[in-house]
Amino acid sequence: MTDTDLLAAAFEEHRDHLRAVAYRLLGSMTDADDAVQDAWLRLTGSDTREVENLGGWLTTVVARVSLNMLRSRRHRNEEPVGDSWPVAAEAAARDGAAASGRPGPPGDPEDEAVLADSVGLALLVVLDTLTPAERLAFVLHDMFAMPFTEVAAVLGRSTDATRQLASRARRRVRGAPSPDHAADLARQREVAGAFLTAARGGDISALVALLDSEVTLTADAASVPAGRPAVLQGADLVARGAVLASARAGHSQLALVNGSVGIVWAPAGRLQVVLALTVSAERRITAIDVIADPDRLRRVQVAVLPD
């Protein structure tokens, strides 16, 4: 084997771990793959003969690339529309410390319980509320066991300042949805999924069954061909409107929208339309807010849910 082949083989051993790190930092598998590819390019252009821990070196590179992407995203006021979490990346996230060749952090039982309860879909929403520096400090240290000294080097800050960033992020994670809220999200997801399936199939009867009889659909001007805001009242009218949008529904996805389950349409990864749903305890949709105005979309926090 050539030196390049050996280097490629070594890189592949760490790819899943690197994708997991990048995904947790960026919230988009497309962006994560770009960050990992950038790490490979940097690896092939560097002299790594004296690197003792290649996994740690690559993790640092991916972290720096991801941090730059996060900062650029904030500067452009863009909201990422992430892909679903792949099985390999999820496994690597669970075993992040082992994959990086480091022992796990010696946190107290309360911290460990907080992290265990927060891993999952709700965490994506919490991470999106953090600053790039807070997100990186929390993800690298608390989820992937990178020492604060190394995280500080990535951020260009002191170790104490980095500890404080992770601590602030950790407090927000503690405020992640409770078990009752998680159950509510599961109910919302079930109803939203059934609505999307019925809309894709043009099944008016199924749509009407999912809608409250007094459901209200509110659409902003950017989402209506006539260019004027529109309001539909009643299950029959809203169901027929959903059928008319069946082609778009075929390319839409479930997502967490400002912390609740909704539906997004994002062709080529660019967020175009959001359906914010209100679901009652009786598993009926009572309100739908259709958002397409660019200014409103920029204020929406979105995390696409896995299938």
Coordinates of C-alpha atoms in Angstrom, one line a residue:
M1 CA 0.0 0.0 0.0
T2 CA 1.1 3.6 -0.7
D3 CA 1.5 6.2 2.0
T4 CA -1.7 7.8 0.7
D5 CA -3.6 4.5 1.0
L6 CA -2.4 4.1 4.6
L7 CA -3.4 7.6 5.4
A8 CA -6.8 7.0 3.9
A9 CA -7.3 3.8 5.8
A10 CA -6.4 5.6 9.1
F11 CA -8.8 8.4 8.3
E12 CA -11.7 6.0 7.6
E13 CA -11.2 4.6 11.1
H14 CA -12.2 8.0 12.5
R15 CA -14.7 9.1 9.9
D16 CA -17.9 8.1 11.9
H17 CA -16.6 9.8 15.0
L18 CA -15.7 13.0 13.1
R19 CA -19.1 13.1 11.4
A20 CA -20.7 12.7 14.8
V21 CA -18.7 15.6 16.2
A22 CA -19.4 17.8 13.3
Y23 CA -23.1 17.0 13.3
R24 CA -23.5 17.8 16.9
L25 CA -21.7 21.1 16.3
L26 CA -23.5 22.1 13.1
G27 CA -26.9 20.4 13.2
S28 CA -26.7 19.5 9.6
M29 CA -25.3 16.3 8.1
T30 CA -24.6 18.1 4.8
D31 CA -22.5 20.6 6.6
A32 CA -20.9 17.9 8.8
D33 CA -19.8 16.0 5.7
D34 CA -18.3 19.2 4.3
A35 CA -16.4 19.7 7.5
V36 CA -15.1 16.1 7.5
Q37 CA -14.0 16.5 3.8
D38 CA -12.2 19.6 4.8
A39 CA -10.4 17.7 7.5
W40 CA -9.3 15.1 5.0
L41 CA -7.9 17.7 2.6
R42 CA -6.0 19.3 5.5
L43 CA -4.7 15.9 6.5
T44 CA -3.3 15.1 3.1
G45 CA -1.6 18.5 3.0
S46 CA 0.0 18.2 6.4
D47 CA 3.0 16.5 7.8
T48 CA 1.6 14.2 10.5
R49 CA 4.5 12.0 11.1
E50 CA 5.0 13.3 14.6
V51 CA 1.3 13.3 15.5
E52 CA 0.8 10.7 18.3
N53 CA -3.0 10.8 18.4
L54 CA -4.4 11.1 14.9
G55 CA -8.0 10.9 16.2
G56 CA -7.4 13.8 18.5
W57 CA -5.7 15.8 15.8
L58 CA -8.5 15.2 13.3
T59 CA -11.1 16.0 16.0
T60 CA -9.4 19.4 16.6
V61 CA -9.3 20.1 12.9
V62 CA -13.0 19.3 12.4
A63 CA -13.9 21.4 15.5
R64 CA -12.0 24.4 14.1
V65 CA -13.6 24.0 10.7
S66 CA -17.1 23.7 12.3
L67 CA -16.5 26.7 14.5
N68 CA -15.7 28.8 11.4
M69 CA -18.9 27.5 9.7
L70 CA -21.0 28.4 12.8
R71 CA -19.6 31.9 13.0
S72 CA -20.1 32.4 9.3
R73 CA -23.7 31.2 9.6
R74 CA -24.4 33.6 12.4
H75 CA -22.9 36.4 10.4
R76 CA -25.2 35.6 7.5
N77 CA -28.2 35.1 9.8
E78 CA -28.9 31.8 8.2
E79 CA -30.8 29.0 9.8
P80 CA -29.5 25.5 9.0
V81 CA -31.9 22.9 7.8
G82 CA -30.2 19.7 9.0
D83 CA -30.5 16.2 7.6
S84 CA -31.6 13.4 9.8
W85 CA -29.2 11.8 12.2
P86 CA -27.7 8.7 10.6
V87 CA -27.3 5.5 12.6
A88 CA -23.5 5.4 12.3
A89 CA -23.1 9.0 13.5
E90 CA -25.5 8.3 16.4
A91 CA -23.5 5.3 17.5
A92 CA -20.3 7.4 17.3
A93 CA -21.9 10.1 19.4
R94 CA -22.8 7.6 22.1
D95 CA -19.3 6.3 22.1
G96 CA -17.6 9.6 21.4
A97 CA -15.0 9.4 24.1
A98 CA -14.0 5.9 23.2
A99 CA -13.7 6.8 19.5
S100 CA -11.4 9.7 20.3
G101 CA -9.1 7.5 22.4
R102 CA -9.8 9.4 25.6
P103 CA -11.5 8.5 28.9
G104 CA -14.9 10.1 29.6
P105 CA -15.1 13.2 31.7
P106 CA -15.3 12.6 35.5
G107 CA -18.6 14.6 35.9
D108 CA -20.8 14.1 39.0
P109 CA -23.9 11.8 38.8
E110 CA -26.2 14.8 38.4
D111 CA -24.4 16.0 35.3
E112 CA -24.3 12.5 33.8
A113 CA -28.0 12.2 34.3
V114 CA -28.7 15.5 32.7
L115 CA -26.6 14.5 29.7
A116 CA -28.2 11.1 29.4
D117 CA -31.8 12.6 29.5
S118 CA -30.9 15.3 27.0
V119 CA -29.4 13.2 24.2
G120 CA -31.8 13.0 21.4
L121 CA -34.0 15.3 19.3
A122 CA -34.7 17.8 22.1
L123 CA -30.9 18.5 22.3
L124 CA -30.9 19.8 18.8
V125 CA -33.2 22.6 19.8
V126 CA -31.1 23.4 22.9
L127 CA -27.9 23.5 20.9
D128 CA -29.3 25.9 18.4
T129 CA -29.9 28.4 21.2
L130 CA -26.2 28.5 22.2
T131 CA -23.5 30.8 20.8
P132 CA -20.9 29.0 18.6
A133 CA -18.3 29.1 21.4
E134 CA -20.8 27.7 24.0
R135 CA -21.9 25.0 21.6
L136 CA -18.3 24.0 20.8
A137 CA -17.2 24.0 24.5
F138 CA -20.2 21.8 25.5
V139 CA -20.1 19.4 22.7
L140 CA -16.4 18.8 22.6
H141 CA -16.0 18.5 26.4
D142 CA -19.3 17.1 27.7
M143 CA -20.2 14.9 24.8
F144 CA -16.8 13.9 23.4
A145 CA -14.5 14.1 26.4
M146 CA -12.0 16.5 24.9
P147 CA -10.0 18.2 27.7
F148 CA -10.7 21.8 28.4
T149 CA -7.1 22.7 27.6
E150 CA -7.6 21.4 24.0
V151 CA -11.0 23.0 23.7
A152 CA -9.6 26.3 24.8
A153 CA -6.9 26.0 22.1
V154 CA -9.6 25.5 19.4
L155 CA -11.5 28.6 20.7
G156 CA -8.5 30.7 21.3
R157 CA -9.5 31.4 24.9
S158 CA -8.2 30.6 28.3
T159 CA -9.0 27.3 30.0
D160 CA -11.1 29.0 32.7
A161 CA -13.1 31.0 30.1
T162 CA -13.8 27.8 28.2
R163 CA -15.0 26.1 31.4
Q164 CA -17.4 28.9 31.9
L165 CA -18.7 28.6 28.4
A166 CA -19.4 24.9 28.9
S167 CA -21.0 25.6 32.3
R168 CA -23.4 28.1 30.7
A169 CA -24.3 25.7 28.0
R170 CA -24.8 22.9 30.5
R171 CA -27.3 25.1 32.4
R172 CA -29.3 25.5 29.2
V173 CA -29.3 21.7 28.6
R174 CA -30.7 21.2 32.1
G175 CA -33.6 23.3 30.9
A176 CA -34.3 20.8 28.0
P177 CA -37.8 19.4 27.8
S178 CA -39.0 17.3 30.8
P179 CA -40.4 13.7 30.4
D180 CA -43.9 15.2 30.2
H181 CA -42.9 17.6 27.5
A182 CA -41.1 14.7 25.7
A183 CA -44.3 12.7 25.7
D184 CA -46.1 15.8 24.3
L185 CA -43.6 16.1 21.5
A186 CA -44.1 12.4 20.7
R187 CA -47.9 13.0 20.4
Q188 CA -47.3 16.0 18.2
R189 CA -44.9 14.0 16.0
E190 CA -47.5 11.2 15.6
V191 CA -50.2 13.6 14.5
A192 CA -47.9 15.7 12.3
G193 CA -46.5 12.5 10.6
A194 CA -50.1 11.3 9.9
F195 CA -51.0 14.7 8.5
L196 CA -48.0 14.7 6.2
T197 CA -48.7 11.2 5.0
A198 CA -52.4 12.0 4.3
A199 CA -51.4 15.2 2.5
R200 CA -48.9 13.4 0.3
G201 CA -51.6 10.8 -0.7
G202 CA -54.3 13.4 -1.2
D203 CA -56.5 11.6 1.4
I204 CA -59.1 14.2 2.4
S205 CA -60.9 11.9 4.8
A206 CA -57.8 11.1 6.7
L207 CA -56.9 14.8 6.8
V208 CA -60.3 15.8 8.1
A209 CA -60.0 13.2 10.8
L210 CA -56.7 14.7 12.0
L211 CA -58.1 18.3 12.0
D212 CA -60.2 19.9 14.7
S213 CA -63.6 20.9 13.3
E214 CA -62.8 24.6 14.0
V215 CA -59.1 24.5 12.8
T216 CA -57.7 27.7 11.5
L217 CA -55.0 27.9 8.9
T218 CA -53.2 31.3 8.7
A219 CA -50.8 31.9 5.7
D220 CA -48.6 34.9 5.3
A221 CA -48.5 36.9 2.0
A222 CA -45.3 35.2 0.8
S223 CA -46.9 31.7 1.0
V224 CA -49.9 32.6 -1.1
P225 CA -49.8 33.0 -4.9
A226 CA -52.0 36.1 -4.8
G227 CA -49.4 37.8 -2.5
R228 CA -52.0 38.5 0.2
P229 CA -52.3 36.9 3.7
A230 CA -55.0 34.2 3.8
V231 CA -57.1 32.5 6.5
L232 CA -58.9 29.2 6.1
Q233 CA -61.4 28.1 8.8
G234 CA -62.8 24.6 9.3
A235 CA -61.5 21.1 8.7
D236 CA -63.0 20.7 5.2
L237 CA -61.4 23.8 3.8
V238 CA -58.0 23.2 5.4
A239 CA -58.0 19.6 4.2
R240 CA -58.7 20.6 0.6
G241 CA -55.9 23.2 0.9
A242 CA -53.5 20.5 2.0
V243 CA -54.5 18.3 -0.9
L244 CA -53.7 21.1 -3.3
A245 CA -50.2 21.3 -1.8
S246 CA -49.7 17.5 -2.1
A247 CA -46.8 17.9 -4.5
R248 CA -44.9 20.1 -2.0
A249 CA -45.8 17.7 0.8
G250 CA -44.0 14.9 -1.0
H251 CA -40.8 16.7 -0.5
S252 CA -41.5 18.1 3.0
Q253 CA -40.2 16.8 6.3
L254 CA -41.1 16.8 9.9
A255 CA -39.1 19.2 12.0
L256 CA -38.9 20.8 15.4
V257 CA -40.2 24.3 14.8
N258 CA -39.4 26.6 17.8
G259 CA -39.5 23.6 20.0
S260 CA -42.7 22.0 18.7
V261 CA -43.3 19.5 15.9
G262 CA -44.1 21.0 12.5
I263 CA -43.4 20.5 8.8
V264 CA -40.8 22.2 6.6
W265 CA -40.2 22.4 2.9
A266 CA -36.6 23.0 2.1
P267 CA -35.6 22.2 -1.5
A268 CA -31.9 21.9 -2.0
G269 CA -31.5 22.5 1.8
R270 CA -32.8 26.0 1.6
L271 CA -35.7 26.7 4.0
Q272 CA -38.7 28.0 2.0
V273 CA -41.9 27.2 3.9
V274 CA -42.6 26.2 7.5
L275 CA -45.9 24.9 8.8
A276 CA -46.1 25.5 12.6
L277 CA -48.8 23.2 14.0
T278 CA -50.8 23.4 17.2
V279 CA -51.9 19.9 18.4
S280 CA -54.5 19.4 21.1
A281 CA -54.4 16.8 23.9
E282 CA -57.1 15.0 21.8
R283 CA -54.6 14.5 19.0
R284 CA -56.3 17.1 16.7
I285 CA -54.6 19.9 14.8
T286 CA -56.3 23.1 16.0
A287 CA -54.1 25.7 14.2
I288 CA -51.6 25.8 11.3
D289 CA -49.4 28.8 10.7
V290 CA -47.9 28.8 7.2
I291 CA -44.6 30.8 7.2
A292 CA -42.8 31.8 4.0
D293 CA -41.8 35.4 4.6
P294 CA -38.0 35.5 4.6
D295 CA -37.8 37.8 7.7
R296 CA -40.1 35.4 9.6
L297 CA -38.2 32.4 8.5
R298 CA -35.0 33.8 9.8
R299 CA -36.5 34.0 13.2
V300 CA -37.7 30.4 13.2
Q301 CA -35.5 27.8 14.9
V302 CA -35.7 24.5 12.9
A303 CA -34.2 21.1 13.5
V304 CA -35.3 18.4 10.9
L305 CA -36.4 15.2 12.6
P306 CA -35.1 11.8 11.4
D307 CA -37.5 9.5 9.7

